[in-house]
CSV table of N, CA and C in Angstrom, one decimal:
chain,number,residue,atom,x,y,z
A,1,SER,N,213.2,-48.3,78.1
A,1,SER,CA,212.3,-47.8,77.2
A,1,SER,C,212.9,-48.3,75.7
A,2,GLN,N,211.8,-48.6,74.8
A,2,GLN,CA,212.2,-49.1,73.3
A,2,GLN,C,212.6,-47.9,72.6
A,3,GLU,N,213.2,-47.7,71.7
A,3,GLU,CA,213.7,-46.8,70.9
A,3,GLU,C,213.4,-47.4,69.7
A,4,LEU,N,213.1,-46.2,68.5
A,4,LEU,CA,212.9,-46.5,67.3
A,4,LEU,C,213.8,-45.7,66.4
A,5,GLU,N,214.7,-46.3,65.5
A,5,GLU,CA,215.0,-45.3,64.5
A,5,GLU,C,215.0,-45.9,63.8
A,6,GLN,N,214.6,-44.7,62.5
A,6,GLN,CA,214.5,-44.6,60.7
A,6,GLN,C,215.7,-43.6,60.1
A,7,SER,N,216.0,-44.4,59.0
A,7,SER,CA,217.0,-44.2,58.0
A,7,SER,C,216.4,-44.5,56.9
A,8,PRO,N,217.1,-43.6,56.0
A,8,PRO,CA,217.6,-41.7,56.2
A,8,PRO,C,216.7,-41.3,56.9
A,9,GLN,N,216.7,-40.3,57.4
A,9,GLN,CA,215.6,-39.1,57.9
A,9,GLN,C,214.8,-38.2,56.9
A,10,SER,N,215.8,-38.3,56.0
A,10,SER,CA,215.1,-37.7,54.7
A,10,SER,C,215.2,-38.3,52.9
A,11,LEU,N,214.2,-38.1,52.2
A,11,LEU,CA,215.2,-38.7,50.7
A,11,LEU,C,214.6,-37.7,49.7
A,12,ILE,N,215.4,-37.2,48.6
A,12,ILE,CA,214.3,-37.1,47.6
A,12,ILE,C,214.7,-37.9,46.6
A,13,ILE,N,213.7,-38.2,45.6
A,13,ILE,CA,214.4,-39.4,44.6
A,13,ILE,C,213.5,-39.0,43.3
A,14,GLN,N,214.1,-39.2,42.1
A,14,GLN,CA,213.4,-39.2,40.9
A,14,GLN,C,211.8,-40.1,40.8
A,15,GLU,N,210.9,-40.1,40.1
A,15,GLU,CA,209.9,-40.9,39.9
A,15,GLU,C,210.3,-42.1,39.3
A,16,GLY,N,210.1,-42.9,39.3
A,16,GLY,CA,210.5,-44.4,38.6
A,16,GLY,C,211.4,-45.1,39.3
A,17,LYS,N,212.4,-44.2,40.7
A,17,LYS,CA,213.4,-44.8,41.5
A,17,LYS,C,212.6,-45.5,42.5
A,18,ASN,N,213.7,-46.9,43.0
A,18,ASN,CA,213.6,-47.4,44.3
A,18,ASN,C,213.7,-46.8,45.6
A,19,ILE,N,213.7,-46.8,46.2
A,19,ILE,CA,213.4,-46.5,47.8
A,19,ILE,C,213.5,-47.6,48.7
A,20,THR,N,214.1,-47.4,49.8
A,20,THR,CA,214.6,-48.3,51.0
A,20,THR,C,214.9,-47.4,52.0
A,21,ILE,N,213.6,-47.4,52.7
A,21,ILE,CA,213.8,-46.9,54.8
A,21,ILE,C,213.9,-48.0,55.7
A,22,ASN,N,215.2,-48.0,56.3
A,22,ASN,CA,215.2,-48.7,57.6
A,22,ASN,C,214.5,-48.0,58.9
A,23,CYS,N,214.2,-48.9,59.2
A,23,CYS,CA,213.7,-48.9,61.1
A,23,CYS,C,214.3,-50.2,62.0
A,24,ARG,N,215.2,-49.3,63.1
A,24,ARG,CA,216.1,-50.0,63.7
A,24,ARG,C,215.4,-50.1,65.2
A,25,SER,N,214.8,-51.3,66.1
A,25,SER,CA,215.0,-51.0,67.2
A,25,SER,C,215.9,-51.4,68.6
A,26,SER,N,215.5,-50.8,69.3
A,26,SER,CA,217.3,-50.7,70.4
A,26,SER,C,216.6,-52.1,70.9
A,27,LYS,N,215.3,-52.8,71.3
A,27,LYS,CA,215.2,-54.0,71.9
A,27,LYS,C,214.4,-55.0,70.7
A,28,ALA,N,214.3,-56.1,71.2
A,28,ALA,CA,213.4,-57.4,70.5
A,28,ALA,C,212.1,-56.6,70.4
A,29,LEU,N,211.6,-56.8,68.9
A,29,LEU,CA,210.3,-56.6,68.7
A,29,LEU,C,209.4,-57.6,68.4
A,30,TYR,N,208.0,-57.2,69.4
A,30,TYR,CA,207.1,-58.0,68.8
A,30,TYR,C,206.2,-58.0,67.7
A,31,ALA,N,206.1,-56.8,67.4
A,31,ALA,CA,205.3,-56.5,66.1
A,31,ALA,C,206.1,-55.1,65.8
A,32,LEU,N,205.8,-54.7,64.2
A,32,LEU,CA,206.2,-53.7,63.9
A,32,LEU,C,205.1,-52.9,62.9
A,33,HIS,N,205.0,-51.7,62.8
A,33,HIS,CA,204.0,-51.4,62.2
A,33,HIS,C,204.2,-50.3,61.3
A,34,TRP,N,204.1,-49.7,60.1
A,34,TRP,CA,204.3,-49.2,59.3
A,34,TRP,C,203.2,-48.2,58.5
A,35,TYR,N,203.2,-47.2,59.1
A,35,TYR,CA,202.7,-45.8,58.5
A,35,TYR,C,203.0,-45.0,57.5
A,36,LYS,N,202.1,-44.2,56.8
A,36,LYS,CA,202.3,-43.1,55.8
A,36,LYS,C,201.0,-42.1,56.3
A,37,GLN,N,202.0,-40.9,56.4
A,37,GLN,CA,201.0,-39.9,56.7
A,37,GLN,C,200.9,-38.4,55.1
A,38,LYS,N,200.2,-38.4,55.1
A,38,LYS,CA,200.6,-37.2,53.6
A,38,LYS,C,200.5,-35.7,54.1
A,39,TYR,N,201.3,-34.5,53.6
A,39,TYR,CA,200.8,-33.3,54.3
A,39,TYR,C,199.6,-33.3,55.2
A,40,GLY,N,199.6,-32.5,56.0
A,40,GLY,CA,198.6,-32.0,56.7
A,40,GLY,C,197.1,-32.8,56.5
A,41,GLU,N,197.4,-34.6,56.6
A,41,GLU,CA,196.7,-35.3,56.7
A,41,GLU,C,197.0,-36.3,57.8
A,42,GLY,N,196.1,-37.4,58.5
A,42,GLY,CA,196.1,-38.1,59.4
A,42,GLY,C,197.5,-39.1,58.6
A,43,LEU,N,197.4,-40.5,59.8
A,43,LEU,CA,198.4,-41.6,59.7
A,43,LEU,C,197.3,-42.1,59.0
A,44,ILE,N,197.6,-42.6,57.7
A,44,ILE,CA,197.2,-43.9,57.0
A,44,ILE,C,197.9,-45.3,57.5
A,45,PHE,N,197.5,-46.8,58.2
A,45,PHE,CA,198.1,-47.9,58.1
A,45,PHE,C,198.5,-48.5,57.0
A,46,LEU,N,199.8,-48.9,56.8
A,46,LEU,CA,200.1,-49.3,55.8
A,46,LEU,C,200.4,-50.8,56.0
A,47,MET,N,201.0,-51.2,57.2
A,47,MET,CA,201.1,-53.2,57.3
A,47,MET,C,201.9,-53.0,58.5
A,48,MET,N,201.4,-54.4,59.2
A,48,MET,CA,202.2,-54.9,60.2
A,48,MET,C,202.7,-56.2,60.2
A,49,LEU,N,204.1,-56.4,61.1
A,49,LEU,CA,205.1,-57.3,60.6
A,49,LEU,C,204.5,-57.8,61.6
A,50,GLN,N,204.9,-59.5,62.0
A,50,GLN,CA,204.8,-60.1,63.6
A,50,GLN,C,205.9,-61.2,63.5
A,51,LYS,N,206.3,-61.7,62.3
A,51,LYS,CA,207.3,-62.8,62.4
A,51,LYS,C,208.6,-62.3,61.9
A,52,GLY,N,209.5,-63.1,62.3
A,52,GLY,CA,210.9,-62.7,61.8
A,52,GLY,C,210.5,-63.4,60.3
A,53,GLY,N,211.3,-62.4,59.5
A,53,GLY,CA,211.5,-63.0,58.1
A,53,GLY,C,210.2,-62.7,57.4
A,54,GLU,N,209.0,-62.0,58.1
A,54,GLU,CA,207.7,-61.9,57.0
A,54,GLU,C,207.8,-60.7,56.5
A,55,GLU,N,207.2,-60.7,55.1
A,55,GLU,CA,207.3,-60.1,54.1
A,55,GLU,C,205.7,-59.9,53.7
A,56,LYS,N,205.6,-58.3,53.6
A,56,LYS,CA,204.0,-58.3,52.8
A,56,LYS,C,204.4,-57.1,52.1
A,57,THR,N,203.4,-57.0,51.1
A,57,THR,CA,203.4,-55.9,50.0
A,57,THR,C,202.3,-55.4,50.1
A,58,HIS,N,201.9,-53.9,49.8
A,58,HIS,CA,200.7,-52.8,49.6
A,58,HIS,C,201.1,-52.2,48.6
A,59,GLU,N,200.6,-52.2,47.2
A,59,GLU,CA,200.3,-51.4,46.3
A,59,GLU,C,201.9,-50.7,46.2
A,60,LYS,N,202.8,-51.8,45.3
A,60,LYS,CA,204.3,-51.4,45.5
A,60,LYS,C,205.4,-51.4,46.5
A,61,ILE,N,204.7,-51.5,47.6
A,61,ILE,CA,205.5,-50.9,49.0
A,61,ILE,C,205.6,-52.6,49.7
A,62,THR,N,206.9,-52.9,49.7
A,62,THR,CA,207.1,-54.1,50.4
A,62,THR,C,207.8,-53.9,51.9
A,63,ALA,N,207.4,-54.3,52.5
A,63,ALA,CA,208.2,-54.4,54.0
A,63,ALA,C,208.5,-55.8,54.7
A,64,LYS,N,210.1,-55.6,55.3
A,64,LYS,CA,210.7,-57.4,55.8
A,64,LYS,C,210.8,-56.6,57.3
A,65,LEU,N,210.6,-57.8,58.1
A,65,LEU,CA,210.9,-57.9,59.5
A,65,LEU,C,212.5,-58.9,59.7
A,66,ASP,N,212.9,-58.3,60.3
A,66,ASP,CA,214.2,-59.1,60.6
A,66,ASP,C,214.5,-59.1,62.2
A,67,GLU,N,213.6,-60.1,62.7
A,67,GLU,CA,213.6,-59.8,64.4
A,67,GLU,C,215.3,-60.0,64.9
A,68,LYS,N,216.1,-61.1,64.3
A,68,LYS,CA,217.7,-61.1,64.7
A,68,LYS,C,218.4,-59.9,65.0
A,69,LYS,N,218.4,-59.3,63.7
A,69,LYS,CA,218.8,-57.5,63.5
A,69,LYS,C,217.9,-56.7,64.4
A,70,GLN,N,217.0,-56.9,64.7
A,70,GLN,CA,215.8,-55.7,65.7
A,70,GLN,C,215.7,-54.6,64.5
A,71,GLN,N,215.2,-55.0,63.2
A,71,GLN,CA,214.8,-54.3,62.2
A,71,GLN,C,214.0,-54.4,61.1
A,72,SER,N,213.6,-53.4,60.7
A,72,SER,CA,212.5,-53.6,59.4
A,72,SER,C,213.0,-52.8,58.5
A,73,SER,N,212.8,-52.9,57.3
A,73,SER,CA,212.7,-52.2,55.8
A,73,SER,C,211.8,-52.0,55.2
A,74,LEU,N,211.8,-50.8,54.8
A,74,LEU,CA,210.5,-50.6,53.8
A,74,LEU,C,210.8,-50.4,52.4
A,75,HIS,N,210.5,-51.2,51.4
A,75,HIS,CA,211.1,-50.9,49.6
A,75,HIS,C,209.8,-50.4,48.9
A,76,ILE,N,210.1,-49.3,48.3
A,76,ILE,CA,209.2,-48.9,47.4
A,76,ILE,C,209.8,-49.1,46.0
A,77,THR,N,209.2,-50.2,45.3
A,77,THR,CA,209.3,-50.2,43.7
A,77,THR,C,208.7,-48.8,42.8
A,78,ALA,N,209.7,-48.3,41.8
A,78,ALA,CA,209.3,-47.7,40.8
A,78,ALA,C,208.4,-46.7,41.1
A,79,SER,N,208.9,-45.8,42.2
A,79,SER,CA,208.2,-44.8,42.6
A,79,SER,C,207.4,-44.0,42.1
A,80,GLN,N,205.7,-43.2,42.5
A,80,GLN,CA,205.2,-42.4,41.7
A,80,GLN,C,204.8,-41.1,42.6
A,81,PRO,N,204.6,-40.0,41.8
A,81,PRO,CA,204.2,-39.0,43.3
A,81,PRO,C,202.8,-39.0,44.5
A,82,SER,N,202.3,-40.5,44.0
A,82,SER,CA,201.4,-40.7,45.2
A,82,SER,C,202.1,-41.1,46.7
A,83,HIS,N,203.6,-41.5,46.0
A,83,HIS,CA,204.0,-42.3,47.5
A,83,HIS,C,204.8,-41.3,47.9
A,84,THR,N,204.6,-39.6,47.8
A,84,THR,CA,205.5,-38.3,48.5
A,84,THR,C,204.9,-38.6,50.0
A,85,GLY,N,205.4,-38.7,51.1
A,85,GLY,CA,204.5,-38.6,52.3
A,85,GLY,C,205.9,-38.6,53.8
A,86,ILE,N,205.6,-38.7,54.9
A,86,ILE,CA,206.2,-39.2,56.0
A,86,ILE,C,206.0,-40.5,56.1
A,87,TYR,N,207.2,-41.3,56.0
A,87,TYR,CA,206.6,-42.8,56.5
A,87,TYR,C,207.5,-43.1,57.8
A,88,LEU,N,206.4,-43.7,58.7
A,88,LEU,CA,207.0,-44.0,60.2
A,88,LEU,C,206.3,-45.1,60.5
A,89,CYS,N,207.6,-45.7,61.6
A,89,CYS,CA,207.5,-47.1,62.2
A,89,CYS,C,207.6,-47.1,63.3
A,90,ALA,N,206.3,-48.2,63.8
A,90,ALA,CA,206.2,-48.1,65.1
A,90,ALA,C,206.1,-49.6,65.7
A,91,ALA,N,206.5,-49.5,67.1
A,91,ALA,CA,206.6,-51.0,67.5
A,91,ALA,C,206.3,-51.5,69.0
A,92,ASP,N,206.1,-53.2,68.9
A,92,ASP,CA,205.0,-53.1,70.4
A,92,ASP,C,206.4,-54.3,70.8
A,93,ALA,N,206.6,-53.5,72.1
A,93,ALA,CA,207.7,-54.5,72.9
A,93,ALA,C,207.4,-55.7,73.5
A,94,GLN,N,207.8,-56.8,73.8
A,94,GLN,CA,207.6,-57.7,73.9
A,94,GLN,C,207.3,-57.7,75.5
């Protein structure tokens, strides 16, 4: 079975700071999805990455996929209170 590991597990940051969250897979990635969840609400789909080296941006949030390292990084530039929440990665195995 495929396992995903996110790091760091939690972050407390100051407004305006940049944030990076990593998601590493135990197996090759076919596609990787990033979601956000605000407290007490449902999941919000942010983006899906399918190709190695692919990079997508959505409202100051940028995600990259590195197929060789079997990982993805989510980067938030100049964080705002609206960025507060739980960020989750999910993967499609090959």
